[in-house]
PDB file of C-alpha atoms in Angstrom:
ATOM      1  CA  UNK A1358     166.971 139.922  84.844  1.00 89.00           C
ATOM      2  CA  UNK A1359     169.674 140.615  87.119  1.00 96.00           C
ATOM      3  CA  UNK A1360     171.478 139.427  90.315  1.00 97.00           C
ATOM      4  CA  UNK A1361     171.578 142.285  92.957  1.00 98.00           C
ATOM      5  CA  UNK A1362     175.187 142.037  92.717  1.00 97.00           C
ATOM      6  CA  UNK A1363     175.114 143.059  88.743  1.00 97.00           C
ATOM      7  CA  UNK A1364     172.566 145.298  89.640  1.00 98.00           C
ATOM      8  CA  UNK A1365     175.327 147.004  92.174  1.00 97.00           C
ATOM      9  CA  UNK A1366     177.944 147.001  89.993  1.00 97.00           C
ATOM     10  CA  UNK A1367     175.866 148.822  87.156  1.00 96.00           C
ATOM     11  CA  UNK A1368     174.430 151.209  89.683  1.00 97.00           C
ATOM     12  CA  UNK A1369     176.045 151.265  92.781  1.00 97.00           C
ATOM     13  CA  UNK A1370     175.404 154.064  94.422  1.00 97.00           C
ATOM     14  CA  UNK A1371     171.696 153.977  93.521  1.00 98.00           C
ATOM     15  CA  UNK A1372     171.946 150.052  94.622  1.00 98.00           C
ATOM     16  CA  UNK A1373     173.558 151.260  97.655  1.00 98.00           C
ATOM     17  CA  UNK A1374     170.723 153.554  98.292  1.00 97.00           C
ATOM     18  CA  UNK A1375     167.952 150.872  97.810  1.00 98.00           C
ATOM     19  CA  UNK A1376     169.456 148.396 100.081  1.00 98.00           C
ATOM     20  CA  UNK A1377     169.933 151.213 102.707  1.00 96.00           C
ATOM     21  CA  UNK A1378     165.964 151.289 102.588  1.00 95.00           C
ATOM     22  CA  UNK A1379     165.525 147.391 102.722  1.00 96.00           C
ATOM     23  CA  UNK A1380     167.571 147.286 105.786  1.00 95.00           C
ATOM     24  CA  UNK A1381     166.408 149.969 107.578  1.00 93.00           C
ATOM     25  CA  UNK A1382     163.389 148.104 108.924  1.00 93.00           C
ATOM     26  CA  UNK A1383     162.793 144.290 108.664  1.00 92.00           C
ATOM     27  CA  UNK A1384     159.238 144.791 107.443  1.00 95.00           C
ATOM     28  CA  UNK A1385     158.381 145.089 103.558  1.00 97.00           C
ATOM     29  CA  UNK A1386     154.984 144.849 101.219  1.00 97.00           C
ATOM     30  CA  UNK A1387     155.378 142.060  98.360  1.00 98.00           C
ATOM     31  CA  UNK A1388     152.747 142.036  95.761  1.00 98.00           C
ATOM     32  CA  UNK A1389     152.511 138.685  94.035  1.00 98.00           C
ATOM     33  CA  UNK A1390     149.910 137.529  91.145  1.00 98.00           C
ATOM     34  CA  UNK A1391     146.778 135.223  92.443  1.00 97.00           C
ATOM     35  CA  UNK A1392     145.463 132.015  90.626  1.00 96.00           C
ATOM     36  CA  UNK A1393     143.186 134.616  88.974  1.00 97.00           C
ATOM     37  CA  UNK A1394     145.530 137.185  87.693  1.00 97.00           C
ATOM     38  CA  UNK A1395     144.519 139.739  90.586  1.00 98.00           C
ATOM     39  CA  UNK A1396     147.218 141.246  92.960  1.00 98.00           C
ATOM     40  CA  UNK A1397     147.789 140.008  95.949  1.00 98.00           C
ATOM     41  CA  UNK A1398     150.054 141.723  99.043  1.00 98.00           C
ATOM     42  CA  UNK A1399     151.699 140.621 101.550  1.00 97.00           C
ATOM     43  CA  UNK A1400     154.153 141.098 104.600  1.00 96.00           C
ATOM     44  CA  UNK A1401     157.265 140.057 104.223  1.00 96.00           C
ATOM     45  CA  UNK A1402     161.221 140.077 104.791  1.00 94.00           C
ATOM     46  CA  UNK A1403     164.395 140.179 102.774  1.00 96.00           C
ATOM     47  CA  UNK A1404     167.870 138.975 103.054  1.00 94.00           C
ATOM     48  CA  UNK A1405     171.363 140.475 101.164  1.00 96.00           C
ATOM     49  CA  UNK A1406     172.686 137.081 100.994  1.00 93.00           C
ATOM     50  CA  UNK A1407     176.051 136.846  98.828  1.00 91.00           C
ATOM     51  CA  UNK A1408     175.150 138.122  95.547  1.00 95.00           C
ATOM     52  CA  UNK A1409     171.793 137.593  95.948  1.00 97.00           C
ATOM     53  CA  UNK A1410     168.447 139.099  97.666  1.00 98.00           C
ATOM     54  CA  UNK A1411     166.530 136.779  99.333  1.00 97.00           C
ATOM     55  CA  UNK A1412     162.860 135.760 100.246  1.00 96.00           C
ATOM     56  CA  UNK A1413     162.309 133.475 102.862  1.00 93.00           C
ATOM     57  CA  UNK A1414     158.310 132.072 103.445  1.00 94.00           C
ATOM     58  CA  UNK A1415     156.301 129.588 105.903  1.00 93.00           C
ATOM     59  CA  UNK A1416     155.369 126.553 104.238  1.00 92.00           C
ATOM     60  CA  UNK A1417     152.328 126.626 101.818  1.00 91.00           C
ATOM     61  CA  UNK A1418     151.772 130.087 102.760  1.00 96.00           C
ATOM     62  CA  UNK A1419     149.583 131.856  99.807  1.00 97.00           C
ATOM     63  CA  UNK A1420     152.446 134.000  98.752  1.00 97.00           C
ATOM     64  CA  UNK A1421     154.427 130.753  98.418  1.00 98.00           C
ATOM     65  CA  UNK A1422     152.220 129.312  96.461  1.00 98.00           C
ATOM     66  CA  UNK A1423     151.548 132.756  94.040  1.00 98.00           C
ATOM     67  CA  UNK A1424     155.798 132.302  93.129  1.00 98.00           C
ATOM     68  CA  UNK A1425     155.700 129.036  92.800  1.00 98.00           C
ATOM     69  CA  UNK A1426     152.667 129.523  90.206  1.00 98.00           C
ATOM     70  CA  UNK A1427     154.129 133.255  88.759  1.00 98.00           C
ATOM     71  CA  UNK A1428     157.584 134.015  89.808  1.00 98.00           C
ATOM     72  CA  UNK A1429     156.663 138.024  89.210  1.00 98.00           C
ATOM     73  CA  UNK A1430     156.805 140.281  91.911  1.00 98.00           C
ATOM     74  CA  UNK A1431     156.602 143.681  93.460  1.00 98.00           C
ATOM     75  CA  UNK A1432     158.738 144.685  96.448  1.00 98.00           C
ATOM     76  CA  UNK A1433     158.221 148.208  98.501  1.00 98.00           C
ATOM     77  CA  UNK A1434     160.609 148.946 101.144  1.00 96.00           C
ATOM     78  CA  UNK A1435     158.680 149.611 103.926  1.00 89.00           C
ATOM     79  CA  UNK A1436     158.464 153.943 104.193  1.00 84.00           C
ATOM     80  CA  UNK A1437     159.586 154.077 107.807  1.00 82.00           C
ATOM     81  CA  UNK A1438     157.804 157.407 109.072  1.00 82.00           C
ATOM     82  CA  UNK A1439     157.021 158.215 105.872  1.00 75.00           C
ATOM     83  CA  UNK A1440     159.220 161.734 105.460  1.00 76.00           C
ATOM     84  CA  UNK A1441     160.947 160.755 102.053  1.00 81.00           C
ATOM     85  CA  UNK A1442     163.983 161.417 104.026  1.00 80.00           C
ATOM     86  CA  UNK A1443     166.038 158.483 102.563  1.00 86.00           C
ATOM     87  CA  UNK A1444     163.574 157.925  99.526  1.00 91.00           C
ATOM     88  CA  UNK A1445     161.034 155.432  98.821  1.00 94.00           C
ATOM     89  CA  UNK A1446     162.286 152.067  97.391  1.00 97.00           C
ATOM     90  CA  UNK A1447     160.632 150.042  94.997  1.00 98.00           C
ATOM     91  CA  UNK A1448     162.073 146.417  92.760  1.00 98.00           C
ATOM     92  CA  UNK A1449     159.980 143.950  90.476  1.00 98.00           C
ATOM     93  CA  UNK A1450     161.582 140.852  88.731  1.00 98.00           C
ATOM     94  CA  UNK A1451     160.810 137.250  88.889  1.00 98.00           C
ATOM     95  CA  UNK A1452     161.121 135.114  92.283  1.00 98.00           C
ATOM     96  CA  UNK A1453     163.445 131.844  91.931  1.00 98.00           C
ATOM     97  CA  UNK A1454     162.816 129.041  93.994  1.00 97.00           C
ATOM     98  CA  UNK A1455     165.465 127.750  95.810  1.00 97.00           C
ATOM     99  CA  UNK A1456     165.773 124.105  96.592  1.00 95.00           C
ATOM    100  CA  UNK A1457     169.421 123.311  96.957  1.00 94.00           C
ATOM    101  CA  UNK A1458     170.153 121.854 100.270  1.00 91.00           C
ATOM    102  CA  UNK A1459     173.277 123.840 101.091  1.00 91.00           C
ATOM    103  CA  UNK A1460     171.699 126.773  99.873  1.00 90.00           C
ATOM    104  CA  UNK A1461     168.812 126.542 102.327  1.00 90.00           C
ATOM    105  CA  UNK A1462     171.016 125.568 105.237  1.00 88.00           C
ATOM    106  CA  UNK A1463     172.615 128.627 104.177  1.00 88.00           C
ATOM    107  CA  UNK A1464     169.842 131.204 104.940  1.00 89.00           C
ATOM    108  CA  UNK A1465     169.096 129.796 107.920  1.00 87.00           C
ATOM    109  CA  UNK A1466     172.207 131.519 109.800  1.00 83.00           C
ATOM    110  CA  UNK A1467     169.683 134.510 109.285  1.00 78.00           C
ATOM    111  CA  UNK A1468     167.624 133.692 112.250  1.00 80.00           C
ATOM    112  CA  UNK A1469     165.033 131.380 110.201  1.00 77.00           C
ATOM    113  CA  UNK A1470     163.237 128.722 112.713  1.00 73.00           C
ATOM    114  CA  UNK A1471     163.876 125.159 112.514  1.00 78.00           C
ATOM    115  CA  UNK A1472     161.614 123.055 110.319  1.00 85.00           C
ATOM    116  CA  UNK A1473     160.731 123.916 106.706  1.00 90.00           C
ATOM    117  CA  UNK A1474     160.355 127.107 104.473  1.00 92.00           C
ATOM    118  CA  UNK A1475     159.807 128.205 101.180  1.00 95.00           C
ATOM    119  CA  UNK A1476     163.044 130.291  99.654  1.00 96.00           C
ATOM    120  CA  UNK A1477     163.362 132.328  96.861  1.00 97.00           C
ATOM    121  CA  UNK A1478     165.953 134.207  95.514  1.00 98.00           C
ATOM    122  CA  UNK A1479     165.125 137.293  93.663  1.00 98.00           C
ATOM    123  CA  UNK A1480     166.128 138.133  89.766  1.00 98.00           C
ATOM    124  CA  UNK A1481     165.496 142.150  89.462  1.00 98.00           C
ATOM    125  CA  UNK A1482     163.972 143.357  86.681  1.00 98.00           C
ATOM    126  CA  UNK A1483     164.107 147.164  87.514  1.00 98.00           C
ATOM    127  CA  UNK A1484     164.611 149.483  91.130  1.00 98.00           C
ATOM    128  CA  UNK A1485     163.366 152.679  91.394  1.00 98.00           C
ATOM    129  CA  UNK A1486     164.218 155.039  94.451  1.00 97.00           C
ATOM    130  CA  UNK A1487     161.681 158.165  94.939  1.00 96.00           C
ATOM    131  CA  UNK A1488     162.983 160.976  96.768  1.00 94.00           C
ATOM    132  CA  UNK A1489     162.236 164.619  97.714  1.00 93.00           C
ATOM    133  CA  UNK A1490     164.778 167.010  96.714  1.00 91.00           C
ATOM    134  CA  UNK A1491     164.046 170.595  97.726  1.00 92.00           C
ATOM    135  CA  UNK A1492     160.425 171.305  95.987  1.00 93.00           C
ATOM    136  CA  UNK A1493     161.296 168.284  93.332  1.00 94.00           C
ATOM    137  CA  UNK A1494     160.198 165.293  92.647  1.00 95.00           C
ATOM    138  CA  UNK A1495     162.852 162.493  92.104  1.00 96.00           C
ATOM    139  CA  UNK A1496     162.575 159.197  90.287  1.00 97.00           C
ATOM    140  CA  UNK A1497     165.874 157.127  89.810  1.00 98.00           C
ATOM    141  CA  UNK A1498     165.221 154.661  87.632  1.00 98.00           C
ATOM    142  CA  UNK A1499     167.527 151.027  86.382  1.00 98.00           C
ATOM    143  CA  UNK A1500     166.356 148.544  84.293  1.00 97.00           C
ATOM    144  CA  UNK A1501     168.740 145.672  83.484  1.00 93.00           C
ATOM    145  CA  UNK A1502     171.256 146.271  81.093  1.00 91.00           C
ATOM    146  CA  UNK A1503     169.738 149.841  80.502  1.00 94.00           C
ATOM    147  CA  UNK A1504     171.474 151.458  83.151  1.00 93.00           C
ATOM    148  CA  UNK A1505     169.780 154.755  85.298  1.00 98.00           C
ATOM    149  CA  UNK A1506     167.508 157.309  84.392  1.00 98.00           C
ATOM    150  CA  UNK A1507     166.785 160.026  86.365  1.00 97.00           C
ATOM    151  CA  UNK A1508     162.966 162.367  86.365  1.00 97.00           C
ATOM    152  CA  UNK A1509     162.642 165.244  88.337  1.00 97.00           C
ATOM    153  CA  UNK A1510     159.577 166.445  88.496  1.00 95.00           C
ATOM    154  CA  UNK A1511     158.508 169.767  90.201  1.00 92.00           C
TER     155      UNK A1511
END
């Protein structure tokens, strides 16, 4: 697992093109684990907070409760209009839960209302960034301490 700051400095300019997707709108699709072992998705938002990304959640909400249980996760940035134009930006890792006071007060210069919330930072497992190039297919892939691959596919 990895910090998005060491993932960054072991791939920045794929990092760089992965956070360009996160922030281009402020809504994303999280898929967390149920009680059961099925997938559950969800809505959600993302903060580049130091050298961390963060998750920020109402209070016993269900996707809360699913990292509380089973910190793994799925995060797709959401597609915009859907052209491919930037790519198509994908993480999974394990969600953190954050409890430190100064921590929380932290986030909450990022527009979070008073009153509590669940946050989480996020540990990356792997990002992958999808992109049309010409008539090909292009999967850049990192993995922690693996560095990138790249597929093309035609």
């Amino acid at each position: 697992m990895a910090t998005w700051e060491s993932f960054a400095a072991e791939a920045p300019r794929l990092a760089a093109a992965v956070r360009a997707r996160f922030t281009a709108h402020r809504h994303h699709v999280l898929a967390t684990l149920r009680k059961d072992g099925s997938p559950r998705v969800s809505g959600t938002e993302v903060v580049f907070q130091g050298p961390d990304l963060m998750l920020g959640s109402m209070p016993g909400a269900v996707k809360a409760r699913d990292l509380q249980r089973d910190g793994r996760f799925a995060l797709h940035a959401n597609p915009g209009d859907g052209s491919m134009a930037a790519g198509d930006a994908k993480l999974s890792g394990r969600a953190i839960e954050v409890t430190d006071p100064e921590e929380i007060a932290a986030f909450r210069q990022h527009g979070v209302p008073p009153g509590p919330f669940h946050l989480f930072r996020l540990d990356l497992h792997d990002a992958v960034l999808t992109s049309v190039d010409g008539d090909e297919l292009v999967i850049e892939l990192w993995r922690a301490g693996s560095g990138v691959q790249r597929f093309v596919r035609r």
